[in-house]
Short mmCIF file of C-alpha atoms and ligand atoms in Angstrom, two decimals:
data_model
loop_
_atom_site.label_atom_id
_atom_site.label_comp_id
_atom_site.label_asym_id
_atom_site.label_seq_id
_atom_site.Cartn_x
_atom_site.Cartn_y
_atom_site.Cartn_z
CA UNK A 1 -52.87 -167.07 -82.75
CA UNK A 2 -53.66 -167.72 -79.46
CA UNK A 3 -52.01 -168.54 -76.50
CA UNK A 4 -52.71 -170.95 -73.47
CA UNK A 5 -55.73 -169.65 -71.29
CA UNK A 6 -54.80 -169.26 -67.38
CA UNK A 7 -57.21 -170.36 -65.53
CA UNK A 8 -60.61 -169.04 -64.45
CA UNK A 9 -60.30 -165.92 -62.28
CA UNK A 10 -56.87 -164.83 -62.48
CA UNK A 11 -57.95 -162.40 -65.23
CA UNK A 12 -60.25 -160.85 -62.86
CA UNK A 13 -57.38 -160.39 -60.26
CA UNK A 14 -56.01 -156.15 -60.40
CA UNK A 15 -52.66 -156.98 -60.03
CA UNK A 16 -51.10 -155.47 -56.55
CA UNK A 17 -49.18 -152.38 -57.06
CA UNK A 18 -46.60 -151.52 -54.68
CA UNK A 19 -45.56 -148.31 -52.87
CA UNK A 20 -43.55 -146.26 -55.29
CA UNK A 21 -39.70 -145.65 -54.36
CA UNK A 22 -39.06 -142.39 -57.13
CA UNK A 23 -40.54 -139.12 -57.78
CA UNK A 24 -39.42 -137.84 -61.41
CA UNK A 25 -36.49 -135.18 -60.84
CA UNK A 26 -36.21 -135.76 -57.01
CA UNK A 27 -32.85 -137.30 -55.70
CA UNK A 28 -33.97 -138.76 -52.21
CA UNK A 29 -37.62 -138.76 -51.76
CA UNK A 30 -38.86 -139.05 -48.71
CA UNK A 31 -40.53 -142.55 -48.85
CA UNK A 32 -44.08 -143.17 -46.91
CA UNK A 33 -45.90 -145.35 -48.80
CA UNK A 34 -45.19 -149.14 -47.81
CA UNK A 35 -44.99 -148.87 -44.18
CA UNK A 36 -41.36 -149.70 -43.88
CA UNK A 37 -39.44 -149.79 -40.81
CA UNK A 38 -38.28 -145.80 -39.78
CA UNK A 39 -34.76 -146.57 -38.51
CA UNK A 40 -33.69 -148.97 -40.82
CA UNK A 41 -32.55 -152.68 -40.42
CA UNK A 42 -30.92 -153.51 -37.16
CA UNK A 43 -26.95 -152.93 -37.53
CA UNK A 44 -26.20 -156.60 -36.34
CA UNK A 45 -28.58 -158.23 -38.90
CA UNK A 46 -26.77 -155.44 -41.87
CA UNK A 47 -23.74 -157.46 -40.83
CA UNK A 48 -24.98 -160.99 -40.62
CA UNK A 49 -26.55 -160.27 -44.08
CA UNK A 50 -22.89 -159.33 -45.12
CA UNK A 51 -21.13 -162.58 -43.54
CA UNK A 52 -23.41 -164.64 -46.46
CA UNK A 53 -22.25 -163.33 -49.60
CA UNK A 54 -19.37 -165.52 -50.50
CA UNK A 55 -21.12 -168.42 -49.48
CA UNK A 56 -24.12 -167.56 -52.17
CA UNK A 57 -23.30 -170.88 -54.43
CA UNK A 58 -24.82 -173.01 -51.29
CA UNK A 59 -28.48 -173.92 -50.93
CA UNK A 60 -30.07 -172.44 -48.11
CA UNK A 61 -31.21 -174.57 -45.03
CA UNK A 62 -34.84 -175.35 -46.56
CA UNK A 63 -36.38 -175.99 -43.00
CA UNK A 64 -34.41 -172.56 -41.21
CA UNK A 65 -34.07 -174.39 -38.43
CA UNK A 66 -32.21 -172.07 -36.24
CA UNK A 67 -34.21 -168.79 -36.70
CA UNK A 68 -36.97 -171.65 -35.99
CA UNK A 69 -35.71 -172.29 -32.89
CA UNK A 70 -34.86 -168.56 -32.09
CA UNK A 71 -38.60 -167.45 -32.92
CA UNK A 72 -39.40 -170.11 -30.43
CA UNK A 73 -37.32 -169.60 -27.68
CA UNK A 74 -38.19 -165.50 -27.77
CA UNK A 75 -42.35 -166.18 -28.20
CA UNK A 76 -41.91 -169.45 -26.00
CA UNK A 77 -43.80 -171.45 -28.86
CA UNK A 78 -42.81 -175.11 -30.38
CA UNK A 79 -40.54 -174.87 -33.63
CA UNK A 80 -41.80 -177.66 -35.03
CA UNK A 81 -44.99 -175.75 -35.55
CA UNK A 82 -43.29 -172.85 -37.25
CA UNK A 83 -43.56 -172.29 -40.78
CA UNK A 84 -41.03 -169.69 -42.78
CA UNK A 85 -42.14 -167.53 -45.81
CA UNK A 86 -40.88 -165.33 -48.39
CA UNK A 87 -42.88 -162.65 -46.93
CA UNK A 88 -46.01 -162.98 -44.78
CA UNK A 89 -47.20 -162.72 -48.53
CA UNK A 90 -45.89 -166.09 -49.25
CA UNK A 91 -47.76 -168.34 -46.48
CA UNK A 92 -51.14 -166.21 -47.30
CA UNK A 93 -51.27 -167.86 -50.51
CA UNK A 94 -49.51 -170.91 -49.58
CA UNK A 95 -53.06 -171.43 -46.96
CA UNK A 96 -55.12 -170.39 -50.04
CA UNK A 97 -53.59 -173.00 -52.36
CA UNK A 98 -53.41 -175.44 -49.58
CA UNK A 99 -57.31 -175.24 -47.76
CA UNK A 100 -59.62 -172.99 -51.09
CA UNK A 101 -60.32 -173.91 -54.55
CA UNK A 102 -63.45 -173.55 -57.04
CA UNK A 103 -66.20 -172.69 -55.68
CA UNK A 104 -65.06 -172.10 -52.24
CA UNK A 105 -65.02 -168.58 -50.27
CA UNK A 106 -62.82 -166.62 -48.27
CA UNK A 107 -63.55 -164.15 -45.81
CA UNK A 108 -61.87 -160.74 -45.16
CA UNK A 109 -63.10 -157.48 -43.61
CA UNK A 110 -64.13 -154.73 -45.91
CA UNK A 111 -60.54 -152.48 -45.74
CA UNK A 112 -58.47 -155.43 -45.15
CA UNK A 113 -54.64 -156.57 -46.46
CA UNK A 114 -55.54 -156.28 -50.51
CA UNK A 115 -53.31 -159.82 -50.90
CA UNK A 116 -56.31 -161.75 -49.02
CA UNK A 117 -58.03 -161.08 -52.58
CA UNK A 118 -55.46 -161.57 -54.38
CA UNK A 119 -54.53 -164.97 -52.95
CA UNK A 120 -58.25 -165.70 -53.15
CA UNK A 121 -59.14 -164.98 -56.39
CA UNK A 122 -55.30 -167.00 -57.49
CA UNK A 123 -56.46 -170.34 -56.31
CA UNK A 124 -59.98 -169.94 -58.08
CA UNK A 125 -61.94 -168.79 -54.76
CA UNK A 126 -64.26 -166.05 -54.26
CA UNK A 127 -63.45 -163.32 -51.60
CA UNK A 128 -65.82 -162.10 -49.73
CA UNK A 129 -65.73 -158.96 -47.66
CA UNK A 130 -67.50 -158.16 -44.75
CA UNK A 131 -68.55 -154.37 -43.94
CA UNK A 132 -66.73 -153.27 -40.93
CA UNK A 133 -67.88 -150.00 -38.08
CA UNK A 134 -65.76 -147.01 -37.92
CA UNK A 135 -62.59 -148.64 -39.85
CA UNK A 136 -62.72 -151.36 -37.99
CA UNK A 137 -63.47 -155.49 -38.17
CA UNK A 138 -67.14 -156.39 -36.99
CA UNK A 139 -66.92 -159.95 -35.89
CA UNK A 140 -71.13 -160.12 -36.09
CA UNK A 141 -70.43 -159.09 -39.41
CA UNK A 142 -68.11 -161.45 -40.13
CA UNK A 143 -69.87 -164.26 -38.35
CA UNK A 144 -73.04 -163.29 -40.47
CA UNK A 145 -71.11 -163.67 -44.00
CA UNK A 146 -69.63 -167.76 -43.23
CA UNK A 147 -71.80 -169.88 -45.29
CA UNK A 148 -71.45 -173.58 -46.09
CA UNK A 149 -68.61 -172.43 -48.72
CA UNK A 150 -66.54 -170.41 -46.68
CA UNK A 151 -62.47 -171.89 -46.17
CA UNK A 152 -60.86 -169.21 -44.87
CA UNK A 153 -61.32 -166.12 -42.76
CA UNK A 154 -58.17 -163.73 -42.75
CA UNK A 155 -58.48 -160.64 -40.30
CA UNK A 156 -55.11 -158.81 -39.91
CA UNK A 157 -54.77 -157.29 -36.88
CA UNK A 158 -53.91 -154.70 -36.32
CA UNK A 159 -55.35 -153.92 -39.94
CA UNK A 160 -53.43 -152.23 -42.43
CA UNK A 161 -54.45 -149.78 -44.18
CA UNK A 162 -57.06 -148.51 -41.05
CA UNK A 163 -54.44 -148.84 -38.06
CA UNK A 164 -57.35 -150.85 -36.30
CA UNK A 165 -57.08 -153.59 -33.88
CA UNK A 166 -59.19 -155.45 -32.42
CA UNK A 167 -59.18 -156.64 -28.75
CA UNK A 168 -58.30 -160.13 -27.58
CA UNK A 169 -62.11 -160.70 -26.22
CA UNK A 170 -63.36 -160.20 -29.61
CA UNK A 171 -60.76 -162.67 -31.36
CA UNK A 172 -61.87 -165.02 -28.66
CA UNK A 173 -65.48 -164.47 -29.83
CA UNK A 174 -65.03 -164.80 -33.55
CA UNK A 175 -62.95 -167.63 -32.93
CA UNK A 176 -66.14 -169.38 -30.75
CA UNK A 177 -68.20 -168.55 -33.71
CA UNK A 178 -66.57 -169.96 -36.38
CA UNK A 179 -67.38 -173.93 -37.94
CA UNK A 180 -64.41 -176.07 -36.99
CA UNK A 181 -64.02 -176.59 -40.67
CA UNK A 182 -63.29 -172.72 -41.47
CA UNK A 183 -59.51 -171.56 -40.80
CA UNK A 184 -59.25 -168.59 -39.21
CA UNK A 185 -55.69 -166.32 -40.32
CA UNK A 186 -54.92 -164.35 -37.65
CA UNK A 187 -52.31 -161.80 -39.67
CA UNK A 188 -50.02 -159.72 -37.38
CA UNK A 189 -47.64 -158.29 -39.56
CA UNK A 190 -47.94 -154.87 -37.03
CA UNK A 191 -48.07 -156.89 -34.19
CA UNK A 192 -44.25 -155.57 -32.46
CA UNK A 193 -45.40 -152.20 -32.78
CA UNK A 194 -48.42 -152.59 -30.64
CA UNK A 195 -48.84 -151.24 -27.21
CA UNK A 196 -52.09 -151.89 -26.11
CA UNK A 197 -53.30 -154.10 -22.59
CA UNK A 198 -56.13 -155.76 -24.34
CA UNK A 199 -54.23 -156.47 -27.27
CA UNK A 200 -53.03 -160.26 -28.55
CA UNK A 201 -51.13 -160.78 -31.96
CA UNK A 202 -53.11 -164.56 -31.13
CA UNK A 203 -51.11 -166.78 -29.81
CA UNK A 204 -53.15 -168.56 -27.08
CA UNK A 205 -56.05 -168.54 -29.80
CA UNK A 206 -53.49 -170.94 -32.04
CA UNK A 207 -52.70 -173.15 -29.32
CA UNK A 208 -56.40 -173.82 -27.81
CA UNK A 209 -57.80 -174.57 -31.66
CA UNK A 210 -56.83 -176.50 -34.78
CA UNK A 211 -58.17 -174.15 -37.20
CA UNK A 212 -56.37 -170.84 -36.30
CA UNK A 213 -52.94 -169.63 -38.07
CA UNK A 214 -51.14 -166.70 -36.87
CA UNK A 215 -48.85 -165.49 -39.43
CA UNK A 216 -45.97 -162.72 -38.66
CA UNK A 217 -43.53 -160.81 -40.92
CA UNK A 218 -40.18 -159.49 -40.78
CA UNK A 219 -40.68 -156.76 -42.93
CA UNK A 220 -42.30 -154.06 -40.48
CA UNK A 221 -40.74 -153.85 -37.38
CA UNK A 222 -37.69 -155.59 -37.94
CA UNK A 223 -37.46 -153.58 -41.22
CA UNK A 224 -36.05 -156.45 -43.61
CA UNK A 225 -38.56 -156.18 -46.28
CA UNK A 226 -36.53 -156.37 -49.15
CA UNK A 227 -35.30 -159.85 -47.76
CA UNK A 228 -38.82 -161.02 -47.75
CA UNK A 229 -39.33 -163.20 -44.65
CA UNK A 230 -42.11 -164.39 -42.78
CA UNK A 231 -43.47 -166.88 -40.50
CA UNK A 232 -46.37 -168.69 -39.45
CA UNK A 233 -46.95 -170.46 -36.37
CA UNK A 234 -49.70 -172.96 -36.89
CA UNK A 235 -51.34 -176.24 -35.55
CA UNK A 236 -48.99 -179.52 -35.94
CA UNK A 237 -51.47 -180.45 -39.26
CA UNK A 238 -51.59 -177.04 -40.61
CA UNK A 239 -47.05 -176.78 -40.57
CA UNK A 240 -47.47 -180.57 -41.74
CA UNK A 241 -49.73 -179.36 -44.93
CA UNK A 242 -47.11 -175.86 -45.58
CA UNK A 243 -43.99 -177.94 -45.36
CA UNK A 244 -45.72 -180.11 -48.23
CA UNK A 245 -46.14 -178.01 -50.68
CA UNK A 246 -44.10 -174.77 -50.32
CA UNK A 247 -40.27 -174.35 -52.09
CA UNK A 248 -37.83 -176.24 -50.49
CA UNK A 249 -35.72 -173.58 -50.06
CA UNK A 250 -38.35 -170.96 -49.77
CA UNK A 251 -36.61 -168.62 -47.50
CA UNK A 252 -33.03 -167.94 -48.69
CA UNK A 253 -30.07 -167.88 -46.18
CA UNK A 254 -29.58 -164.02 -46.18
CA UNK A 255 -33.32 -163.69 -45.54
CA UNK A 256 -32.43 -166.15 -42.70
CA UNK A 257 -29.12 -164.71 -40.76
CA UNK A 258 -30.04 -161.76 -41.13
CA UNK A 259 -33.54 -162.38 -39.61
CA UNK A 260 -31.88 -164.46 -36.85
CA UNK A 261 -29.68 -161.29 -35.79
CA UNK A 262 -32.68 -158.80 -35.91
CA UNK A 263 -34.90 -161.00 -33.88
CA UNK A 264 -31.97 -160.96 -30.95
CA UNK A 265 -31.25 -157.47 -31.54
CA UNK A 266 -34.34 -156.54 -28.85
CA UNK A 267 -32.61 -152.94 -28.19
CA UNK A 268 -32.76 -151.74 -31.37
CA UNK A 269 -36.24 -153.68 -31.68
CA UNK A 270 -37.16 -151.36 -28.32
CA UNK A 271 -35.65 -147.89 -30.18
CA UNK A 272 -37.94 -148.49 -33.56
CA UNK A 273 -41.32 -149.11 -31.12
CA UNK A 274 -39.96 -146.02 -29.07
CA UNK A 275 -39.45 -144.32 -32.16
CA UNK A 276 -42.83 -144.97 -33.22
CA UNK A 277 -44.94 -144.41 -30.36
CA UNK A 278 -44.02 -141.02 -30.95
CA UNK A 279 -43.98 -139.95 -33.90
CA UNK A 280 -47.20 -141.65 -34.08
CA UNK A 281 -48.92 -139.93 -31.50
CA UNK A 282 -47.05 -136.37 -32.84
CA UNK A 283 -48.15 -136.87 -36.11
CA UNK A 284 -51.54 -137.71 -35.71
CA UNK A 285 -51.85 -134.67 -33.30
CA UNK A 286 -50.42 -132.24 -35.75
CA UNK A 287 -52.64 -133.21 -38.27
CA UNK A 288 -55.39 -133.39 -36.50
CA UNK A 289 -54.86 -129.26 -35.26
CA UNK A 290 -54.55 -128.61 -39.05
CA UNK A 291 -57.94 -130.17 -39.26
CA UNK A 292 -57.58 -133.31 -40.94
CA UNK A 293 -59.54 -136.47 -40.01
CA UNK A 294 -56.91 -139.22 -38.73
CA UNK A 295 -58.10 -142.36 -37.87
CA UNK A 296 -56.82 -143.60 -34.55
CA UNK A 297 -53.84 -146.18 -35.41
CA UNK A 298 -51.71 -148.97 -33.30
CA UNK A 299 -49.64 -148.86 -36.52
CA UNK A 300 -46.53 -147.57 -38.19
CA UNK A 301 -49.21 -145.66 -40.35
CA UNK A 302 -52.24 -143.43 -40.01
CA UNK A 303 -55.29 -143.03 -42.73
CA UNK A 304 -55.84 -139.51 -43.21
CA UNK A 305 -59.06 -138.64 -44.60
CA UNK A 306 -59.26 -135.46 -46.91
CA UNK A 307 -62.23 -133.83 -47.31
CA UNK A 308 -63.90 -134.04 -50.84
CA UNK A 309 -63.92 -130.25 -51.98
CA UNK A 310 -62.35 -130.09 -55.36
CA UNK A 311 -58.14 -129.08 -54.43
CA UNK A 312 -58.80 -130.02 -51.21
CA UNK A 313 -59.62 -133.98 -51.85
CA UNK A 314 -56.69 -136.60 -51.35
CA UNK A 315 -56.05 -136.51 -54.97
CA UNK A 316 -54.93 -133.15 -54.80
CA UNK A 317 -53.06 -133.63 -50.96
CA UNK A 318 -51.00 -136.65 -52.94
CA UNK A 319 -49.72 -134.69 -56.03
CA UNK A 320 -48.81 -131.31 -53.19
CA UNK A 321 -46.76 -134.02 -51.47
CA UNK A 322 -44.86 -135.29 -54.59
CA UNK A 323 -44.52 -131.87 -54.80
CA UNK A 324 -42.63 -131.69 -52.33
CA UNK A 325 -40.87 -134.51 -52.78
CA UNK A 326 -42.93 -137.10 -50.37
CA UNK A 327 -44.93 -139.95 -51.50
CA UNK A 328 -47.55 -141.55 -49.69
CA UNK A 329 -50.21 -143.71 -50.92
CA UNK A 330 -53.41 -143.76 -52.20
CA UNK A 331 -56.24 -145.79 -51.07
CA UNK A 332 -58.61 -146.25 -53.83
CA UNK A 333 -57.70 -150.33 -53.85
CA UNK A 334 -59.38 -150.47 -50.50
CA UNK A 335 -62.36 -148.35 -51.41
CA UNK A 336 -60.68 -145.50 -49.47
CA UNK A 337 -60.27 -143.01 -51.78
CA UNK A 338 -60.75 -140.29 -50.12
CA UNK A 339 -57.65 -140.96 -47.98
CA UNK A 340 -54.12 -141.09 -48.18
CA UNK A 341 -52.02 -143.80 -46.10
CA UNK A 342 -48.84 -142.07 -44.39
CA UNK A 343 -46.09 -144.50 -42.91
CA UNK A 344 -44.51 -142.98 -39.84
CA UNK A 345 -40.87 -142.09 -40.92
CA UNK A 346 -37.92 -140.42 -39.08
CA UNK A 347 -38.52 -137.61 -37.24
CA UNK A 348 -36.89 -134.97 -40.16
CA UNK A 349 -39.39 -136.80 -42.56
CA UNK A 350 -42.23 -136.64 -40.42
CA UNK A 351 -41.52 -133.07 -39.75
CA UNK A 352 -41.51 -132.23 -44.09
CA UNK A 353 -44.95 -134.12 -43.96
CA UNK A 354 -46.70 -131.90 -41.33
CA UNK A 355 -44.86 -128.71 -42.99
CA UNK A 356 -45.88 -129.86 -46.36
CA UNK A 357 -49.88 -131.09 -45.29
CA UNK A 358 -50.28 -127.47 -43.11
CA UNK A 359 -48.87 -125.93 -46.20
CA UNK A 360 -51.32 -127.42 -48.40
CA UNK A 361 -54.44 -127.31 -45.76
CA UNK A 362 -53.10 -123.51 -45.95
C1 PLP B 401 -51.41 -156.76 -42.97
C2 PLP B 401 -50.26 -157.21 -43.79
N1 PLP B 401 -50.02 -158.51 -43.91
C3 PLP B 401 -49.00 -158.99 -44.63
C4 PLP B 401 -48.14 -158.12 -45.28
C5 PLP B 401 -47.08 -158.73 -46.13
O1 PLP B 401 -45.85 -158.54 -45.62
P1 PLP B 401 -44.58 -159.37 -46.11
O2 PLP B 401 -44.99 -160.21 -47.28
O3 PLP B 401 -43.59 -158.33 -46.48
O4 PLP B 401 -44.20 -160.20 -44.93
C6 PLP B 401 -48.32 -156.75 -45.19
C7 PLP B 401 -47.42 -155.83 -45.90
O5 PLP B 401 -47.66 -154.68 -46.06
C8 PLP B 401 -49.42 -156.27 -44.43
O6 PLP B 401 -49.67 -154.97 -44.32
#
């Protein structure tokens, strides 16, 4: 007997497999694999979380108007061209299903977000990837792969999993050389943790074009993940074509108050880029004196390459760490299998990684 056929291309699609949260036999692992926030959620958005509870029989404001108007009071930017998600993930395949189809393409950069892809290949589109130079976008590149077919163009930056960004000038340059027609994603899920002078999460590019998107998350920084929220902030027709055809209530109200008390929480927003700038810049060092090839991130994460001698290789660095009770991830989705991807954790964990890594570098 068979069953109803899905239709063409989703069968090709790998599903996405998350970071894993247990190691068999260990009681509190220490957890770097999906680039979560160090510290925690803010205290003051743990509580407004906790304020919603007895009120979970009520439909959530479907337009989340007031973390809306809080996202555009703190970024100075017009509500009325925000868009909320269930996850950055959400509005990435909302613009798929909304602007690709059969037969059209998307663009991405070689080690880009896997969910471009994904989102892609679920709306019946082909992805197409671009090469990139030394783990990082190549806007010639890119330029050189839009054809007459291509819809989309998503470049996350800064890119997970390489830590690369690039600088404002070359947005501004991709941007100039992109058909009106094309929609360019700017994706800045990292964007908070970013301290770099020549860097833009993209803005100004939204506001002088109708064919750019910037989306954001709450899910790194702000270290709500598990709520899955997002948002996008788009041109007027762009928020006009989301708020057609996403949920009504897309974004649930804990997702919402609790978002709304992070985003004003700009202290503890301050400690967890602190935090980060850091351990960032300790970790990478260590690892680097033990050898290891780190590629230079703006990220809570850092690609560490492994080199490919048999018990050396980032096969064997992986299973050491679960040996040890860490997990990190493995890159073979992004055709980076000879690294592992490390999320910068709290200073005790980040101390058992370097331990464990010099331990297994010997
Ligand atoms: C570059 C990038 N974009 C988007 C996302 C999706 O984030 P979320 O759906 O949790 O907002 C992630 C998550 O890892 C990411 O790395």
């Amino acid at each position: 007997m068979s069953g109803p056929a899905p239709r063409p291309g989703i069968l090709e699609i790998a599903p996405y497999v998350g970071g894993e949260s247990a190691l068999p036999g260990v009681g509190q692992p220490i957890k770097l694999a999906s680039n979560e926030g160090a510290l925690g959620p803010s205290p003051k958005a743990v509580a407004a979380y906790k304020t919603i509870a007895a009120t979970a029989h009520r439909y959530p404001d479907g337009t989340c108007a007031e973390l809306r108007r809080a996202l555009g009071r703190q970024h100075g930017l017009d509500p009325e061209r925000i868009v909320c998600g269930a996850g950055s993930d959400e509005l990435i395949a909302l613009l798929c299903r909304a602007y690709a189809g059969p037969g059209d393409e998307i663009l991405y950069s070689a080690h880009g977000f896997l969910m471009y892809p994904i989102a892609a290949r679920s709306v019946g589109a082909t992805p197409v990837k671009a090469p990139e130079s030394n783990l990082t976008a190549d806007v010639d590149a890119l330029l050189d792969r839009v054809t007459g077919r291509t819809r989309i163009l998503f470049l996350a930056n800064p890119n997970n999993p390489t830590g690369s960004y690039l600088p404002v000038d070359e947005l501004r340059r991709l941007r100039a050389g992109l058909p009106d027609e094309v929609l360019l994603v700017i994706d800045a899920a990292y964007a908070e943790f970013v301290v770099r002078n020549d860097y833009s999460p993209g803005v100004e590019l939204v506001d002088g074009a109708a064919n750019v998107v910037m989306t954001r998350t709450f899910s790194k920084i702000y270290a709500l993940a598990s709520l899955r929220l997002g948002w996008s902030y788009c041109p007027p027709a762009v928020a006009d074509v989301l708020n057609r055809i996403r949920g009504p209530f897309n974004v649930g109200a804990p997702a919402q108050v609790a978002g709304l008390a992070a985003l004003g929480d700009v202290a503890f927003t301050d400690l967890a880029r602190r935090h980060n700038e850091s351990w960032l810049a300790w970790t990478t060092e260590r690892l680097r004196d033990l050898g290891l090839e780190v590629a230079p991130s703006v990220c809570n994460f850092i690609l560490v390459r492994f080199p490919a001698a048999a018990g050396r290789d980032a096969a064997a660095a992986d299973a050491f760490l679960r040996g040890r009770g860490i997990i990190a991830r493995r890159m073979g989705a992004y055709d980076l299998a000879d690294s592992l991807r490390i999320t910068i954790g709290r200073e005790d964990e980040m101390r058992a990684l370097v331990e464990a890594l010099s331990d297994f570098v010997g």
